[in-house]
Short mmCIF file of C-alpha atoms and ligand atoms in Angstrom, two decimals:
data_model
loop_
_atom_site.label_atom_id
_atom_site.label_comp_id
_atom_site.label_asym_id
_atom_site.label_seq_id
_atom_site.Cartn_x
_atom_site.Cartn_y
_atom_site.Cartn_z
CA UNK A 153 137.31 193.31 265.11
CA UNK A 154 133.98 192.26 263.43
CA UNK A 155 133.13 193.78 260.05
CA UNK A 156 129.72 194.50 258.40
CA UNK A 157 130.42 195.09 254.63
CA UNK A 158 127.39 196.63 252.93
CA UNK A 159 128.44 196.16 249.34
CA UNK A 160 130.44 193.87 247.12
CA UNK A 161 130.15 192.62 243.56
CA UNK A 162 131.67 189.08 243.88
CA UNK A 163 128.57 187.65 242.29
CA UNK A 164 129.13 189.37 239.05
CA UNK A 165 132.51 187.93 238.71
CA UNK A 166 131.40 184.53 239.70
CA UNK A 167 128.52 184.88 237.09
CA UNK A 168 131.01 186.06 234.38
CA UNK A 169 133.34 183.02 234.97
CA UNK A 170 132.01 179.76 236.20
CA UNK A 171 135.59 178.50 236.78
CA UNK A 172 136.20 181.15 239.62
CA UNK A 173 136.14 179.41 243.07
CA UNK A 174 134.59 181.67 245.89
CA UNK A 175 136.72 179.49 248.29
CA UNK A 176 140.21 181.02 247.67
CA UNK A 177 140.62 182.38 244.02
CA UNK A 178 142.59 185.31 245.18
CA UNK A 179 143.68 186.16 241.60
CA UNK A 180 140.14 186.64 240.50
CA UNK A 181 138.32 187.88 243.56
CA UNK A 182 138.79 190.61 246.22
CA UNK A 183 136.32 188.63 248.32
CA UNK A 184 136.80 184.96 249.03
CA UNK A 185 135.84 182.90 252.13
CA UNK A 186 139.47 183.02 253.13
CA UNK A 187 139.42 186.83 252.91
CA UNK A 188 136.26 187.24 254.87
CA UNK A 189 137.78 184.95 257.57
CA UNK A 190 141.00 186.78 257.62
CA UNK A 191 139.58 190.18 257.47
CA UNK A 192 137.09 189.56 260.44
CA UNK A 193 134.12 190.02 257.98
CA UNK A 194 131.02 188.61 259.94
CA UNK A 195 128.33 189.95 257.62
CA UNK A 196 128.98 190.52 253.81
CA UNK A 197 126.37 191.80 251.43
CA UNK A 198 126.50 190.38 248.04
CA UNK A 199 124.86 192.43 245.24
CA UNK A 200 123.02 191.12 242.27
CA UNK A 201 124.10 193.45 239.72
CA UNK A 202 123.10 193.03 235.92
CA UNK A 203 125.56 194.59 233.50
CA UNK A 204 123.97 196.98 230.95
CA UNK A 205 125.19 194.80 228.03
CA UNK A 206 122.53 192.22 229.13
CA UNK A 207 119.51 192.70 227.04
CA UNK A 208 116.40 193.91 229.11
CA UNK A 209 114.44 190.78 228.28
CA UNK A 210 117.18 188.60 229.67
CA UNK A 211 117.79 190.71 232.99
CA UNK A 212 115.38 188.90 235.30
CA UNK A 213 116.76 185.52 234.14
CA UNK A 214 120.24 186.67 234.94
CA UNK A 215 119.29 187.95 238.37
CA UNK A 216 117.84 184.36 239.12
CA UNK A 217 121.04 182.84 237.84
CA UNK A 218 122.93 185.09 240.39
CA UNK A 219 120.75 183.81 243.18
CA UNK A 220 121.54 180.22 242.11
CA UNK A 221 125.22 181.16 242.15
CA UNK A 222 124.81 182.63 245.69
CA UNK A 223 123.63 179.27 246.81
CA UNK A 224 125.72 177.03 244.75
CA UNK A 225 129.05 178.73 245.05
CA UNK A 226 128.96 181.06 247.87
CA UNK A 227 126.54 179.38 250.47
CA UNK A 228 128.07 175.91 249.53
CA UNK A 229 131.15 177.07 251.49
CA UNK A 230 130.89 175.54 255.04
CA UNK A 231 131.31 178.70 257.00
CA UNK A 232 128.73 180.76 254.80
CA UNK A 233 125.31 181.14 255.96
CA UNK A 234 122.51 183.08 254.34
CA UNK A 235 121.11 186.03 256.67
CA UNK A 236 118.30 188.28 256.16
CA UNK A 237 117.87 190.02 259.46
CA UNK A 238 119.22 190.59 263.01
CA UNK A 239 117.97 187.30 264.26
CA UNK A 240 119.75 185.28 261.57
CA UNK A 241 122.92 187.22 262.29
CA UNK A 242 122.64 186.63 266.05
CA UNK A 243 122.21 183.05 265.44
CA UNK A 244 125.57 182.68 263.64
CA UNK A 245 128.13 180.61 265.29
CA UNK A 246 131.57 181.94 265.87
CA UNK A 247 132.95 180.08 262.95
CA UNK A 248 130.20 181.20 260.57
CA UNK A 249 130.08 184.30 258.24
CA UNK A 250 126.67 185.72 257.32
CA UNK A 251 125.95 186.36 253.63
CA UNK A 252 123.11 188.82 252.69
CA UNK A 253 121.63 189.04 249.22
CA UNK A 254 120.99 192.57 247.66
CA UNK A 255 119.82 193.97 244.55
CA UNK A 256 121.89 196.67 242.81
CA UNK A 257 119.47 198.35 240.34
CA UNK A 258 115.96 197.67 239.64
CA UNK A 259 116.79 197.29 235.89
CA UNK A 260 116.43 193.52 236.60
CA UNK A 261 112.80 193.72 237.17
CA UNK A 262 111.69 195.79 234.31
CA UNK A 263 108.11 197.04 234.94
CA UNK A 264 107.17 193.80 236.94
CA UNK A 265 106.47 194.27 240.65
CA UNK A 266 106.04 190.59 240.83
CA UNK A 267 109.70 189.94 239.90
CA UNK A 268 110.88 192.12 242.81
CA UNK A 269 108.40 190.32 245.01
CA UNK A 270 109.99 186.88 243.78
CA UNK A 271 113.46 188.33 244.60
CA UNK A 272 112.35 189.37 248.15
CA UNK A 273 111.00 185.82 248.58
CA UNK A 274 114.33 184.41 247.64
CA UNK A 275 115.89 186.55 250.43
CA UNK A 276 116.97 189.95 248.91
CA UNK A 277 117.33 192.23 251.90
CA UNK A 278 118.22 195.45 250.31
CA UNK A 279 117.39 197.00 247.03
CA UNK A 280 119.24 199.78 245.33
CA UNK A 281 116.78 201.42 243.01
CA UNK A 282 119.12 202.30 240.04
CA UNK A 283 122.63 201.83 238.90
CA UNK A 284 123.99 205.09 237.16
CA UNK A 285 121.38 205.25 234.31
CA UNK A 286 117.53 205.27 234.27
CA UNK A 287 115.06 202.52 234.72
CA UNK A 288 111.28 202.22 235.07
CA UNK A 289 111.74 203.10 238.90
CA UNK A 290 113.90 206.18 238.60
CA UNK A 291 116.99 207.91 237.13
CA UNK A 292 120.33 207.06 238.17
CA UNK A 293 122.99 209.83 239.06
CA UNK A 294 124.42 209.91 235.61
CA UNK A 295 121.06 210.39 233.69
CA UNK A 296 121.03 213.95 232.60
CA UNK A 297 117.39 214.07 232.85
CA UNK A 298 117.73 213.75 236.47
CA UNK A 299 114.16 212.66 237.07
CA UNK A 300 112.99 211.22 240.61
CA UNK A 301 110.76 208.28 241.27
CA UNK A 302 108.15 207.38 238.87
CA UNK A 303 104.68 206.19 240.11
CA UNK A 304 106.03 202.68 239.64
CA UNK A 305 109.04 203.58 241.72
CA UNK A 306 106.86 204.85 244.45
CA UNK A 307 105.02 201.52 244.46
CA UNK A 308 108.40 199.77 244.72
CA UNK A 309 109.48 201.86 247.65
CA UNK A 310 106.23 201.08 249.43
CA UNK A 311 106.77 197.52 248.67
CA UNK A 312 110.27 197.44 250.29
CA UNK A 313 108.95 199.23 253.29
CA UNK A 314 106.04 196.60 253.78
CA UNK A 315 108.80 193.85 253.59
CA UNK A 316 111.10 195.66 255.96
CA UNK A 317 113.79 195.69 253.23
CA UNK A 318 116.35 198.52 252.94
CA UNK A 319 115.96 200.96 249.88
CA UNK A 320 119.46 201.89 248.72
CA UNK A 321 119.98 205.39 247.25
CA UNK A 322 123.60 204.83 246.31
CA UNK A 323 123.62 205.46 242.39
CA UNK A 324 120.29 207.28 242.51
CA UNK A 325 119.68 210.78 241.02
CA UNK A 326 119.42 213.79 243.46
CA UNK A 327 115.60 214.17 242.83
CA UNK A 328 115.22 210.36 243.38
CA UNK A 329 117.14 210.66 246.65
CA UNK A 330 114.89 213.28 247.95
CA UNK A 331 111.77 211.44 246.94
CA UNK A 332 113.09 208.33 248.79
CA UNK A 333 113.80 210.44 251.80
CA UNK A 334 110.14 211.57 251.89
CA UNK A 335 108.68 208.18 251.11
CA UNK A 336 110.99 205.42 252.65
CA UNK A 337 110.96 204.04 256.16
CA UNK A 338 114.44 202.24 255.70
CA UNK A 339 116.63 204.05 253.28
CA UNK A 340 120.39 203.54 253.41
CA UNK A 341 123.39 204.61 250.96
CA UNK A 342 125.38 201.42 250.85
CA UNK A 343 128.55 202.68 249.09
CA UNK A 344 128.81 206.32 248.70
CA UNK A 345 131.25 208.95 250.12
CA UNK A 346 131.31 212.67 250.88
CA UNK A 347 130.98 215.14 247.99
CA UNK A 348 132.61 217.86 250.09
CA UNK A 349 135.79 215.96 250.12
CA UNK A 350 135.71 214.56 246.60
CA UNK A 351 133.61 216.02 243.86
CA UNK A 352 132.28 212.97 242.31
CA UNK A 353 128.63 212.61 241.11
CA UNK A 354 128.28 209.22 243.08
CA UNK A 355 129.07 211.05 246.36
CA UNK A 356 126.59 212.58 248.73
CA UNK A 357 126.53 216.34 249.37
CA UNK A 358 126.19 217.76 252.86
CA UNK A 359 122.52 218.12 252.62
CA UNK A 360 122.10 214.58 251.61
CA UNK A 361 124.34 213.21 254.36
CA UNK A 362 122.48 215.45 257.07
CA UNK A 363 119.20 214.04 255.60
CA UNK A 364 120.28 210.39 255.99
CA UNK A 365 121.53 211.20 259.46
CA UNK A 366 118.27 212.79 260.53
CA UNK A 367 116.24 209.82 259.23
CA UNK A 368 118.49 207.68 261.29
CA UNK A 369 119.81 206.02 258.19
CA UNK A 370 123.21 204.45 257.30
CA UNK A 371 126.08 205.53 254.82
CA UNK A 372 128.66 203.14 253.90
CA UNK A 373 132.06 204.57 253.15
CA UNK A 374 133.28 202.96 250.06
CA UNK A 375 136.76 202.20 248.86
CA UNK A 376 136.46 203.21 245.33
CA UNK A 377 139.54 205.32 244.67
CA UNK A 378 137.71 207.88 242.42
CA UNK A 379 135.21 208.57 245.18
CA UNK A 380 137.96 209.03 247.93
CA UNK A 381 140.15 211.53 246.34
CA UNK A 382 140.85 213.37 243.17
CA UNK A 383 144.31 212.30 241.72
CA UNK A 384 147.10 210.22 243.33
CA UNK A 385 146.74 206.69 244.87
CA UNK A 386 144.06 206.60 247.39
CA UNK A 387 145.05 205.45 250.96
CA UNK A 388 143.50 204.36 254.11
CA UNK A 389 143.79 207.96 255.41
CA UNK A 390 141.40 208.87 252.57
CA UNK A 391 138.95 206.42 253.97
CA UNK A 392 139.44 207.97 257.35
CA UNK A 393 138.81 211.52 256.15
CA UNK A 394 135.33 210.42 254.68
CA UNK A 395 134.38 208.70 257.79
CA UNK A 396 135.67 211.65 260.01
CA UNK A 397 133.63 213.96 257.74
CA UNK A 398 130.46 212.02 258.29
CA UNK A 399 131.01 211.94 261.79
CA UNK A 400 131.50 215.65 261.86
CA UNK A 401 128.05 216.18 260.34
CA UNK A 402 126.65 214.24 263.32
CA UNK A 403 126.85 210.80 261.80
CA UNK A 404 128.69 208.77 264.37
CA UNK A 405 126.12 206.24 264.65
CA UNK A 406 125.12 206.45 261.03
CA UNK A 407 128.38 205.47 259.29
CA UNK A 408 129.98 202.17 258.34
CA UNK A 409 131.51 200.51 255.31
CA UNK A 410 130.50 199.19 251.81
CA UNK A 411 133.62 198.38 250.23
CA UNK A 412 132.58 197.65 246.59
CA UNK A 413 135.16 195.00 246.45
CA UNK A 414 134.95 193.13 243.20
CA UNK A 415 133.19 196.10 241.61
CA UNK A 416 136.49 197.96 241.40
CA UNK A 417 139.52 197.61 239.31
CA UNK A 418 141.63 200.25 241.14
CA UNK A 419 141.88 199.67 244.96
CA UNK A 420 142.90 201.68 248.01
CA UNK A 421 146.63 201.20 248.95
CA UNK A 422 146.81 198.63 251.76
CA UNK A 423 143.10 197.91 251.57
CA UNK A 424 143.00 196.00 248.28
CA UNK A 425 140.91 192.92 249.41
CA UNK A 426 138.57 191.95 252.03
CA UNK A 427 141.18 190.18 253.88
CA UNK A 428 142.91 193.46 254.62
CA UNK A 429 140.04 194.83 256.78
CA UNK A 430 142.40 194.21 259.71
CA UNK A 431 144.60 197.11 258.43
CA UNK A 432 141.74 199.44 258.33
CA UNK A 433 140.70 198.38 261.97
CA UNK A 434 144.25 198.76 263.17
CA UNK A 435 144.50 202.33 261.68
CA UNK A 436 141.07 203.20 263.04
CA UNK A 437 142.22 201.86 266.53
CA UNK A 438 145.11 204.47 266.44
CA UNK A 439 142.51 207.42 266.26
CA UNK A 440 139.25 206.17 267.88
CA UNK A 441 138.29 204.21 270.92
CA UNK A 442 137.63 200.73 270.47
CA UNK A 443 133.87 201.12 271.10
CA UNK A 444 133.72 203.56 268.29
CA UNK A 445 135.78 201.41 265.81
CA UNK A 446 133.38 198.36 266.48
CA UNK A 447 130.38 200.72 265.85
CA UNK A 448 131.96 201.95 262.53
CA UNK A 449 133.03 198.57 261.34
CA UNK A 450 130.02 196.50 262.30
CA UNK A 451 127.52 197.67 265.02
CA UNK A 452 125.96 200.78 263.19
CA UNK A 453 124.93 198.64 260.14
CA UNK A 454 123.77 195.87 262.36
CA UNK A 455 121.69 198.31 264.44
CA UNK A 456 119.93 199.82 261.42
CA UNK A 457 118.66 196.52 260.09
CA UNK A 458 114.83 196.86 259.87
CA UNK A 459 114.39 193.68 261.89
ZN1 ZN B 606 127.72 200.18 242.86
#
């Protein structure tokens, strides 16, 4: 079964340690070429995420370094091809894997719209507005103030729309979420689960899930154990519970997966690296028709690409 994974943080690890090989360094990475191949991952999104310890004045430079790492260490692998849209993905040969570049948090651009334009020109195809805290665009979900989009943030969302780039609401404050719902043509939640099943602030409540569905957007169920269940080891059944739940709210065509591999230390039992996607696929096949499993694992995200 083909897989479209809407979020991983492999670039952060590759940036943190130049000795890590993307090809098959299984000790350091959840996502390697070998894993993607083994797990049937056809399209993997790679986030540029700048850790908060990086000084604001250095953040854009680090973002550019991560773009370079994407080229020099991810795309340098023979199978890996940079993809930005449906056409690029459809052009992939059977042996090739599509790698899409994303930005997780606009902290990297400070107050410079131009910096974002540069990143878009470099092929960033999805932009998360915040990480957990605040930046010039909006507040993140853990920021107590809970502000929505600033005027600058509204301009950024418009810029993303003009460029047919996804606006990612994962990590965003509630107020920010609703502002984006009003303003954006291409919102997604790349890696968030259902709050009704697991009361974590990073998860989406029913009204948010319904809003995403009614805007014909996507929700990527994520494998972060703390977002899947409260207490005890998270299992593939927990992943299925969240998937089922989004479906029960009418999201059968609006749900996929955004693993957060390499952004997590704790993992789901039996789904601890990209190569294990086949285990998830096999479990899904026990409960859903093949056509539906294909939709959840791949087609839904593909269909919702802006172009
Ligand atoms: Zn994240």
